[in-house]
Coordinates of C-alpha atoms and ligand atoms in Angstrom, one line a residue:
Chain A
M915 CA 94.9 168.4 213.2
K916 CA 91.6 168.2 211.5
E917 CA 91.6 167.6 207.7
K918 CA 90.4 170.6 205.6
L919 CA 87.9 169.4 203.1
I920 CA 86.1 170.9 200.1
Q921 CA 82.7 169.7 198.9
R922 CA 83.1 168.4 195.3
Y923 CA 79.9 166.4 194.6
S924 CA 76.5 166.9 196.3
A925 CA 74.5 163.9 197.5
S926 CA 72.2 164.1 194.4
E927 CA 75.2 164.2 192.1
R928 CA 76.6 161.1 193.8
I929 CA 73.4 159.2 193.7
N930 CA 73.0 160.1 190.0
H931 CA 76.6 158.9 189.3
W932 CA 76.1 155.6 191.0
I933 CA 72.8 154.8 189.3
V934 CA 74.6 155.4 186.0
A935 CA 77.6 153.3 187.2
V936 CA 75.5 150.3 188.3
C937 CA 73.5 150.4 185.1
F938 CA 76.8 150.5 183.1
V939 CA 78.1 147.4 184.9
L940 CA 74.9 145.5 184.3
L941 CA 74.8 146.6 180.6
A942 CA 78.5 145.8 180.0
V943 CA 78.1 142.3 181.6
S944 CA 75.1 141.4 179.5
G945 CA 76.4 143.2 176.4
L946 CA 79.7 141.4 176.5
A947 CA 77.8 138.1 176.9
F948 CA 75.8 138.8 173.7
F949 CA 79.0 139.9 171.9
Y950 CA 81.4 137.1 172.9
P951 CA 80.2 133.5 172.8
A952 CA 82.7 132.6 175.5
F953 CA 81.1 135.1 177.9
F954 CA 77.6 134.0 177.2
W955 CA 77.4 132.4 180.7
L956 CA 77.4 135.9 182.1
T957 CA 73.7 136.2 181.1
G958 CA 73.2 133.8 184.0
I959 CA 73.7 136.8 186.3
F960 CA 70.3 137.9 185.2
G961 CA 68.6 134.6 185.9
T962 CA 68.3 133.2 182.4
P963 CA 69.7 134.4 179.0
Q964 CA 66.2 135.3 178.0
L965 CA 65.8 137.6 181.0
A966 CA 69.2 139.2 180.2
R967 CA 68.0 140.0 176.7
I968 CA 64.7 141.4 177.9
L969 CA 66.3 143.5 180.7
H970 CA 69.3 144.9 178.9
P971 CA 67.4 147.6 176.9
F972 CA 65.4 148.8 179.9
I973 CA 68.5 149.2 182.0
G974 CA 70.0 151.0 179.0
V975 CA 67.1 153.5 179.1
V976 CA 67.7 154.1 182.8
M977 CA 71.4 154.6 182.2
F978 CA 70.7 157.0 179.3
L979 CA 68.3 159.1 181.4
G980 CA 70.8 159.2 184.3
F981 CA 73.6 160.3 182.0
F982 CA 71.3 162.8 180.4
I983 CA 70.9 164.6 183.7
Q984 CA 74.6 164.4 184.3
F985 CA 75.2 165.9 180.9
F986 CA 73.3 169.0 181.8
R987 CA 75.0 169.2 185.2
Y988 CA 78.5 169.1 183.8
W989 CA 78.6 170.1 180.1
H990 CA 79.6 173.7 180.9
H991 CA 82.5 172.5 183.0
N992 CA 83.8 170.5 180.1
I993 CA 84.4 173.1 177.4
L994 CA 88.0 172.6 176.2
N995 CA 90.3 175.6 176.6
R996 CA 94.0 176.3 176.0
E997 CA 95.1 174.8 179.3
D998 CA 93.5 171.5 178.3
V999 CA 95.3 171.4 175.1
K1000 CA 98.6 171.9 176.9
W1001 CA 97.6 169.2 179.3
M1002 CA 96.8 166.8 176.5
K1003 CA 100.1 167.5 174.8
S1004 CA 102.0 166.8 178.0
V1005 CA 100.0 163.7 178.9
K1006 CA 103.3 161.8 179.3
E1007 CA 104.4 164.1 182.1
V1008 CA 101.0 163.8 183.7
L1009 CA 101.2 160.0 183.7
K1010 CA 104.4 160.3 185.7
G1011 CA 102.3 162.0 188.4
N1012 CA 103.4 165.5 187.6
E1013 CA 100.5 167.9 187.1
V1014 CA 100.7 170.2 184.1
G1015 CA 98.9 173.5 183.7
D1016 CA 96.5 175.6 185.8
I1017 CA 93.7 173.1 185.9
G1018 CA 90.2 174.1 186.7
R1019 CA 87.4 171.8 187.9
Y1020 CA 88.3 169.2 185.2
N1021 CA 91.5 168.5 183.3
G1022 CA 91.9 167.8 179.6
G1023 CA 91.6 164.1 180.1
Q1024 CA 88.4 164.3 182.1
K1025 CA 86.9 166.7 179.6
G1026 CA 87.8 164.4 176.7
M1027 CA 86.3 161.5 178.6
F1028 CA 83.1 163.5 179.1
W1029 CA 82.7 164.0 175.4
V1030 CA 83.6 160.5 174.4
M1031 CA 81.0 159.2 176.9
T1032 CA 78.4 161.6 175.5
L1033 CA 79.0 160.4 172.0
C1034 CA 78.9 156.8 173.0
L1035 CA 75.7 157.2 174.9
L1036 CA 74.0 158.9 172.0
A1037 CA 75.1 156.2 169.6
L1038 CA 74.1 153.5 172.0
I1039 CA 70.6 154.8 172.7
G1040 CA 69.9 155.4 169.1
S1041 CA 71.1 152.1 167.8
G1042 CA 69.7 150.3 170.8
I1043 CA 66.2 151.5 170.2
I1044 CA 66.5 150.5 166.5
A1045 CA 67.5 146.9 167.5
W1046 CA 65.1 146.6 170.4
R1047 CA 62.8 143.7 170.1
P1048 CA 59.9 143.2 170.2
Y1049 CA 58.9 146.9 170.5
F1050 CA 60.9 148.9 167.9
A1051 CA 62.9 146.7 165.6
I1052 CA 59.8 145.7 163.8
H1053 CA 59.4 149.2 162.5
F1054 CA 62.8 149.4 160.9
P1055 CA 64.1 147.8 157.7
I1056 CA 66.6 144.9 158.1
P1057 CA 69.6 146.8 156.6
V1058 CA 69.1 149.6 159.1
I1059 CA 69.0 147.1 162.0
R1060 CA 72.2 145.6 160.7
I1061 CA 74.0 149.0 160.8
A1062 CA 72.5 149.6 164.3
L1063 CA 73.8 146.4 165.6
L1064 CA 77.3 147.2 164.3
V1065 CA 77.2 150.7 165.7
H1066 CA 75.8 149.5 169.0
S1067 CA 78.6 146.9 169.6
A1068 CA 81.4 149.3 168.4
S1069 CA 80.3 152.2 170.6
A1070 CA 79.8 149.8 173.5
V1071 CA 83.3 148.6 173.2
A1072 CA 84.6 152.2 173.0
L1073 CA 82.6 153.0 176.1
I1074 CA 83.8 150.0 178.0
A1075 CA 87.5 150.8 177.2
S1076 CA 86.9 154.4 178.2
I1077 CA 85.2 153.5 181.5
I1078 CA 88.2 151.2 182.3
V1079 CA 90.4 154.3 181.9
H1080 CA 87.9 156.4 183.9
V1081 CA 87.9 153.9 186.8
Y1082 CA 91.7 153.5 186.7
A1083 CA 92.3 157.2 186.8
A1084 CA 90.1 157.4 189.9
L1085 CA 92.0 154.6 191.5
W1086 CA 95.4 156.0 190.6
V1087 CA 94.8 159.5 191.8
K1088 CA 94.4 158.9 195.5
G1089 CA 91.6 160.7 197.2
T1090 CA 89.4 160.8 194.1
I1091 CA 87.1 158.0 195.0
R1092 CA 86.2 159.9 198.1
A1093 CA 84.9 162.7 196.0
M1094 CA 82.2 160.4 194.5
V1095 CA 81.6 158.4 197.7
E1096 CA 81.6 161.0 200.5
G1097 CA 81.4 164.0 198.2
V1098 CA 84.5 165.7 199.5
V1099 CA 88.2 166.1 198.7
T1100 CA 91.1 167.4 200.7
H1101 CA 92.7 170.7 200.2
A1102 CA 95.9 169.0 199.2
W1103 CA 94.1 167.0 196.5
A1104 CA 92.4 170.0 195.1
K1105 CA 95.5 172.2 195.2
K1106 CA 97.6 169.5 193.4
H1107 CA 95.1 168.3 190.8
H1108 CA 92.8 171.2 190.2
P1109 CA 94.7 174.4 191.3
K1110 CA 92.4 176.8 189.6
W1111 CA 89.3 175.2 190.9
Y1112 CA 90.9 175.2 194.4
R1113 CA 91.5 178.9 194.2
E1114 CA 87.9 179.5 193.1
M1115 CA 86.5 177.3 195.9
T1116 CA 88.7 178.8 198.7
S1117 CA 88.4 182.5 197.6
K1118 CA 84.6 182.3 197.8
K1119 CA 84.7 181.9 201.5
Chain B
M16 CA 64.4 120.1 170.4
A17 CA 67.9 118.8 169.8
L18 CA 67.8 115.9 167.4
Q19 CA 70.7 113.7 168.5
S20 CA 70.1 111.3 165.7
L21 CA 71.5 113.8 163.3
D22 CA 75.2 114.7 163.4
I23 CA 75.9 118.3 164.2
M24 CA 78.3 120.3 162.1
R25 CA 78.0 123.8 163.7
R26 CA 76.3 125.3 166.7
S27 CA 75.6 129.0 167.1
A28 CA 77.9 130.9 169.5
S29 CA 80.0 127.8 170.0
P30 CA 83.6 128.5 169.1
T31 CA 85.0 125.0 169.6
P32 CA 84.5 122.3 166.9
A33 CA 81.5 119.9 167.0
P34 CA 82.2 116.1 166.9
E35 CA 83.9 115.3 163.7
A36 CA 84.3 111.6 163.4
R37 CA 81.2 110.9 161.3
S38 CA 80.4 112.6 158.0
P39 CA 77.0 111.7 156.7
M40 CA 75.7 112.5 153.2
E41 CA 74.6 116.0 152.4
V42 CA 70.9 116.2 151.4
A43 CA 69.0 118.8 149.4
K44 CA 65.5 119.7 148.4
L45 CA 65.1 120.5 144.8
I46 CA 62.2 122.8 143.9
D47 CA 61.4 122.8 140.2
V48 CA 59.6 126.1 139.8
T49 CA 58.9 125.3 136.1
T50 CA 56.8 122.3 137.2
C51 CA 55.0 123.8 140.1
I52 CA 51.3 124.6 139.6
G53 CA 50.9 126.7 142.8
C54 CA 48.4 124.4 144.4
K55 CA 49.8 125.0 147.9
A56 CA 49.6 121.4 148.9
C57 CA 53.1 121.8 150.3
Q58 CA 52.0 124.7 152.4
V59 CA 49.2 122.6 153.8
A60 CA 51.5 119.6 154.4
C61 CA 53.9 121.8 156.2
S62 CA 51.2 123.2 158.4
E63 CA 49.9 119.7 159.0
W64 CA 53.2 118.0 159.9
N65 CA 54.6 120.8 162.0
D66 CA 51.3 121.5 163.7
L67 CA 51.2 125.1 162.6
R68 CA 48.1 127.2 162.0
E69 CA 48.4 130.7 160.7
D70 CA 45.4 132.8 161.6
V71 CA 42.9 133.2 158.8
G72 CA 43.8 136.4 157.0
S73 CA 42.0 138.5 154.4
C74 CA 42.4 138.5 150.6
V75 CA 44.7 141.2 149.5
G76 CA 44.0 140.7 145.8
V77 CA 46.7 138.2 145.0
Y78 CA 47.0 134.4 145.4
D79 CA 49.7 134.8 148.1
N80 CA 48.1 133.4 151.2
P81 CA 49.3 133.8 153.9
I82 CA 50.9 136.9 152.5
D83 CA 54.2 136.3 154.3
L84 CA 56.2 133.8 156.2
S85 CA 55.5 133.8 159.9
P86 CA 56.1 131.7 163.0
Q87 CA 53.0 129.8 161.9
A88 CA 53.8 129.7 158.2
W89 CA 57.3 128.3 157.4
T90 CA 56.7 128.1 153.7
V91 CA 54.6 130.3 151.4
M92 CA 54.0 130.3 147.7
R93 CA 54.8 133.6 146.1
F94 CA 53.0 134.4 142.8
E95 CA 54.4 136.9 140.3
E96 CA 53.1 137.9 136.9
T97 CA 55.7 139.1 134.4
E98 CA 56.3 139.4 130.7
E99 CA 59.2 137.6 129.3
N100 CA 59.8 137.3 125.5
G101 CA 56.5 139.0 124.8
K102 CA 54.5 136.4 126.7
L103 CA 52.8 136.6 130.0
E104 CA 54.4 134.3 132.5
W105 CA 53.1 133.3 135.9
L106 CA 56.0 132.6 138.1
I107 CA 55.3 130.7 141.3
R108 CA 58.0 130.2 143.9
K109 CA 57.8 128.2 147.1
D110 CA 59.6 130.5 149.6
G111 CA 61.2 129.3 152.8
C112 CA 64.5 128.7 154.4
M113 CA 67.3 127.9 151.9
H114 CA 69.4 126.0 154.4
C115 CA 72.7 127.7 153.4
S116 CA 76.0 126.0 153.8
D117 CA 77.3 129.2 155.4
P118 CA 74.2 130.3 157.3
G119 CA 74.0 134.0 158.1
C120 CA 71.5 133.3 160.9
L121 CA 73.9 131.0 162.7
K122 CA 76.8 133.4 162.3
A123 CA 74.8 136.2 163.9
C124 CA 73.1 134.2 166.7
P125 CA 74.6 135.0 170.1
S126 CA 73.0 132.1 172.0
P127 CA 74.8 128.8 172.1
G128 CA 72.8 126.0 170.5
A129 CA 69.8 128.2 169.4
I130 CA 70.8 127.5 165.8
I131 CA 72.2 124.1 164.7
Q132 CA 73.6 123.1 161.4
Y133 CA 73.5 119.4 160.9
K134 CA 76.2 117.6 158.8
N135 CA 73.5 116.7 156.3
G136 CA 73.1 120.4 155.6
I137 CA 69.9 121.2 157.5
V138 CA 69.9 124.4 159.5
D139 CA 67.6 124.1 162.5
F140 CA 66.4 126.5 165.2
H141 CA 66.2 125.2 168.7
Q142 CA 63.7 127.5 170.3
E143 CA 64.5 126.4 173.9
N144 CA 67.8 128.2 173.6
C145 CA 66.6 131.2 171.6
I146 CA 66.6 134.5 173.5
G147 CA 64.6 136.5 171.0
C148 CA 67.2 139.0 170.1
G149 CA 66.5 138.8 166.4
Y150 CA 70.1 138.8 165.3
C151 CA 69.3 135.8 163.0
V152 CA 66.9 138.1 161.1
S153 CA 69.8 140.5 160.4
G154 CA 72.1 137.7 159.5
C155 CA 69.9 136.0 156.9
P156 CA 70.4 137.0 153.3
F157 CA 67.0 135.7 152.3
N158 CA 64.8 137.4 155.0
I159 CA 63.5 134.1 156.3
P160 CA 63.4 133.9 160.2
R161 CA 60.4 135.4 161.9
I162 CA 60.2 136.2 165.6
S163 CA 57.0 135.2 167.3
A164 CA 55.1 138.0 169.0
Q165 CA 53.7 135.3 171.3
D166 CA 56.9 133.9 172.8
N167 CA 59.7 136.0 171.3
K168 CA 61.3 133.0 169.7
A169 CA 62.6 132.7 166.1
Y170 CA 61.0 130.2 163.8
K171 CA 61.5 129.0 160.2
C172 CA 61.5 125.8 158.1
S173 CA 63.3 122.9 159.7
L174 CA 63.5 121.0 156.4
C175 CA 61.5 118.5 158.5
S176 CA 64.7 117.5 160.3
D177 CA 62.6 115.2 162.5
R178 CA 61.4 113.3 159.4
V179 CA 64.8 113.3 157.7
A180 CA 66.4 111.9 160.9
V181 CA 64.3 108.8 160.5
G182 CA 64.9 108.4 156.7
Q183 CA 61.8 110.2 155.4
E184 CA 61.5 113.1 153.0
P185 CA 60.2 116.5 154.2
A186 CA 56.4 116.8 154.4
C187 CA 56.2 119.2 151.4
V188 CA 58.1 116.8 149.2
K189 CA 55.9 113.9 150.2
T190 CA 52.8 115.7 149.3
C191 CA 53.6 117.6 146.1
P192 CA 51.2 116.2 143.4
T193 CA 53.3 117.2 140.4
G194 CA 56.7 116.1 141.7
A195 CA 57.9 119.6 141.5
I196 CA 59.6 119.1 144.9
Q197 CA 62.2 116.4 145.2
F198 CA 64.5 115.3 148.0
G199 CA 67.7 113.3 148.1
S200 CA 71.4 113.6 148.3
K201 CA 72.7 117.0 147.1
E202 CA 74.6 115.2 144.3
D203 CA 71.5 113.4 143.1
M204 CA 69.4 116.5 143.2
K205 CA 72.0 118.3 141.1
E206 CA 71.8 115.5 138.5
V207 CA 68.0 115.6 138.5
A208 CA 68.2 119.4 138.0
E209 CA 70.7 119.0 135.1
T210 CA 68.3 116.7 133.2
R211 CA 65.4 119.1 133.7
I212 CA 67.4 122.1 132.7
A213 CA 68.6 120.4 129.5
D214 CA 64.9 119.7 128.8
L215 CA 63.9 123.3 129.4
K216 CA 66.7 124.6 127.2
Q217 CA 65.4 122.4 124.4
R218 CA 62.0 123.9 124.8
G219 CA 63.4 127.4 124.3
Y220 CA 64.3 128.5 127.8
D221 CA 67.8 129.3 127.0
N222 CA 68.6 130.7 130.4
A223 CA 67.2 127.9 132.4
G224 CA 69.4 126.9 135.3
L225 CA 70.0 125.8 138.8
Y226 CA 69.8 128.2 141.7
D227 CA 72.4 127.1 144.2
P228 CA 74.1 130.4 145.2
E229 CA 77.8 130.2 145.8
A230 CA 78.4 133.2 148.0
V231 CA 76.5 131.4 150.9
G232 CA 78.4 128.2 150.1
G233 CA 75.6 126.7 148.2
T234 CA 72.2 125.9 149.6
H235 CA 70.3 122.7 150.6
V236 CA 67.2 124.0 149.0
M237 CA 67.8 124.6 145.3
Y238 CA 65.5 125.9 142.6
V239 CA 65.3 125.0 138.9
L240 CA 64.4 128.4 137.2
H241 CA 63.4 129.1 133.6
H242 CA 65.2 132.4 134.0
A243 CA 68.2 131.6 136.1
D244 CA 69.8 134.8 134.8
K245 CA 67.1 136.9 136.5
P246 CA 66.2 135.3 139.8
N247 CA 64.8 138.6 140.9
L248 CA 61.7 137.9 138.7
Y249 CA 60.7 135.3 141.1
S250 CA 59.3 137.6 143.8
G251 CA 62.6 139.1 144.6
L252 CA 64.8 136.0 144.9
P253 CA 68.2 137.6 145.3
K254 CA 70.6 137.3 142.4
D255 CA 73.8 137.1 144.4
P256 CA 72.8 136.5 148.0
Q257 CA 75.5 136.8 150.6
I258 CA 75.8 137.6 154.3
S259 CA 75.7 141.4 154.6
P260 CA 79.2 142.9 154.9
V261 CA 77.9 144.9 157.9
V262 CA 77.1 141.6 159.6
K263 CA 80.5 140.2 158.6
L264 CA 82.2 143.2 160.1
W265 CA 80.2 143.0 163.3
K266 CA 80.7 139.3 163.8
G267 CA 84.2 139.3 162.3
M268 CA 86.8 142.1 162.5
L269 CA 85.1 143.9 165.4
K270 CA 85.7 141.1 167.9
P271 CA 89.5 141.0 167.8
V272 CA 89.6 144.8 167.6
A273 CA 87.3 145.0 170.7
T274 CA 89.4 142.4 172.6
L275 CA 92.5 144.3 171.8
G276 CA 91.0 147.7 172.8
I277 CA 89.5 146.5 176.1
A278 CA 92.6 144.4 177.0
A279 CA 94.9 147.4 176.2
A280 CA 92.9 149.7 178.5
G281 CA 93.1 147.1 181.4
L282 CA 96.7 146.2 180.9
F283 CA 97.8 149.8 180.6
G284 CA 96.2 150.6 183.9
F285 CA 97.7 147.6 185.7
F286 CA 101.3 148.2 184.4
H287 CA 101.1 151.9 184.9
Y288 CA 100.1 151.4 188.5
I289 CA 102.9 148.9 189.3
T290 CA 105.5 151.0 187.6
A291 CA 104.5 154.7 188.1
G292 CA 102.8 154.0 191.4
P293 CA 99.9 155.9 192.9
N294 CA 99.4 159.6 192.5
R295 CA 99.2 161.1 196.0
A296 CA 98.7 164.7 197.0
D297 CA 101.5 165.2 199.5
E298 CA 101.1 166.7 203.0
D299 CA 103.3 169.7 202.2
H300 CA 100.7 170.6 199.6
D301 CA 98.2 170.5 202.4
E302 CA 100.3 172.6 204.7
G303 CA 100.9 175.1 202.0
A304 CA 97.1 175.2 201.6
Q305 CA 96.7 176.2 205.2
Q306 CA 98.6 179.4 205.2
Ligands
SF4_777 S1 66.4 135.3 167.9 FE1 67.0 133.4 168.8 S2 67.8 132.1 167.0 FE2 67.7 134.3 166.4 S3 69.8 135.1 166.8 FE3 68.6 135.6 168.6 S4 68.9 133.8 170.0 FE4 69.6 133.1 167.9

């Protein structure tokens, strides 16, 4: 029997996602190196610590632009509704592997993640530009740069922790990685995890 | 360059202790603002000894020249006219690194060994390890470090650590024609200041005093001021300098909180997976889907 598949992400969406993902990994590695002295050696991945410092902001801009496109692709799928509130309230049940509610394209957790990422990205690009030497920091007063550095580290930590959850959720829910690698999911996957979206996708045909 | 002839007390971004067996004497430079005549011989000596040449600028209507510290000017004289007790006073302060006991630059610096604090109190930048992030600029309560546009490295007064290492005084001290800058053990310099302050008080400067701010653990460059109650008169010398609370939060509390948050996310995932197991969409779902 041939598997029945549904297209979830187009090729351009997947390329977009993985550009952002690779940028994120590079940024997290260099960022953690600047944040934790014990991880400073990670700057070696970029050749030298100086190169890591020079490249970090440029990679950040690429990530921001990539995410910016994603934001306009997905924001209208991420408006919270009553089902999502129900989902969030019964997150304990969800964690046991039992789906709750009539979920559309994204569930409450995914939507929450989307908005957390959006907020973090905005905070990171804003504070990052203020602290960016030699181009921009020279135009800001030192007290402003201090706040920017604090905001930048704090939002980076929030984003890293969120991405760990994001990646884990994809690993935990089997068949999810395929959506972002091959672009497709099985009918069983869609029916179990996103029943409302499944109905929309199948009734169209 | 690392000066191994001086014992190291602290290194930037290096969490484990430096060698602790030897504890040499703490030194200090005492700048007696009340004796300084603003001749700038110290500026020239600094430039000469350290091989620094600031570009020739243009006159902006005041004596300050160069107008600000830079990678090529590690000390500058700041001139201020003010009226105190109905008299015009011309206050001249030699600005430069204060060599704090608790240096904000070193606290902020992410690059191991880019900033070194020697046991004698000198705080030195080792440009070969500097990555040009400018965190030291944010850490400093005195607005001293300057990042070079040429090489993106941070520079500031080294208190002539190379000279001090071989038993000489800093170049500015050696050259000062009025003896307004002195150098010795911190103890001795405090005593010298004491005598001078007593003298000033006798001559009517009731608020004369020593500038050795406590909130940064004291400094290894100290000033004798006629108006120690109003250091701000001296071209904005901060009254109560301290490492900004924002920097303290960033370099302090945020780290354990971040570690906890990131570790919690990772550990949660791991333990969830090995207890709850993977979340699979079963075949019967699929069959149901095929009706
Ligand atoms: S600019 Fe250089 S010295 Fe200053 S904090 Fe960054 S690495 Fe350290």
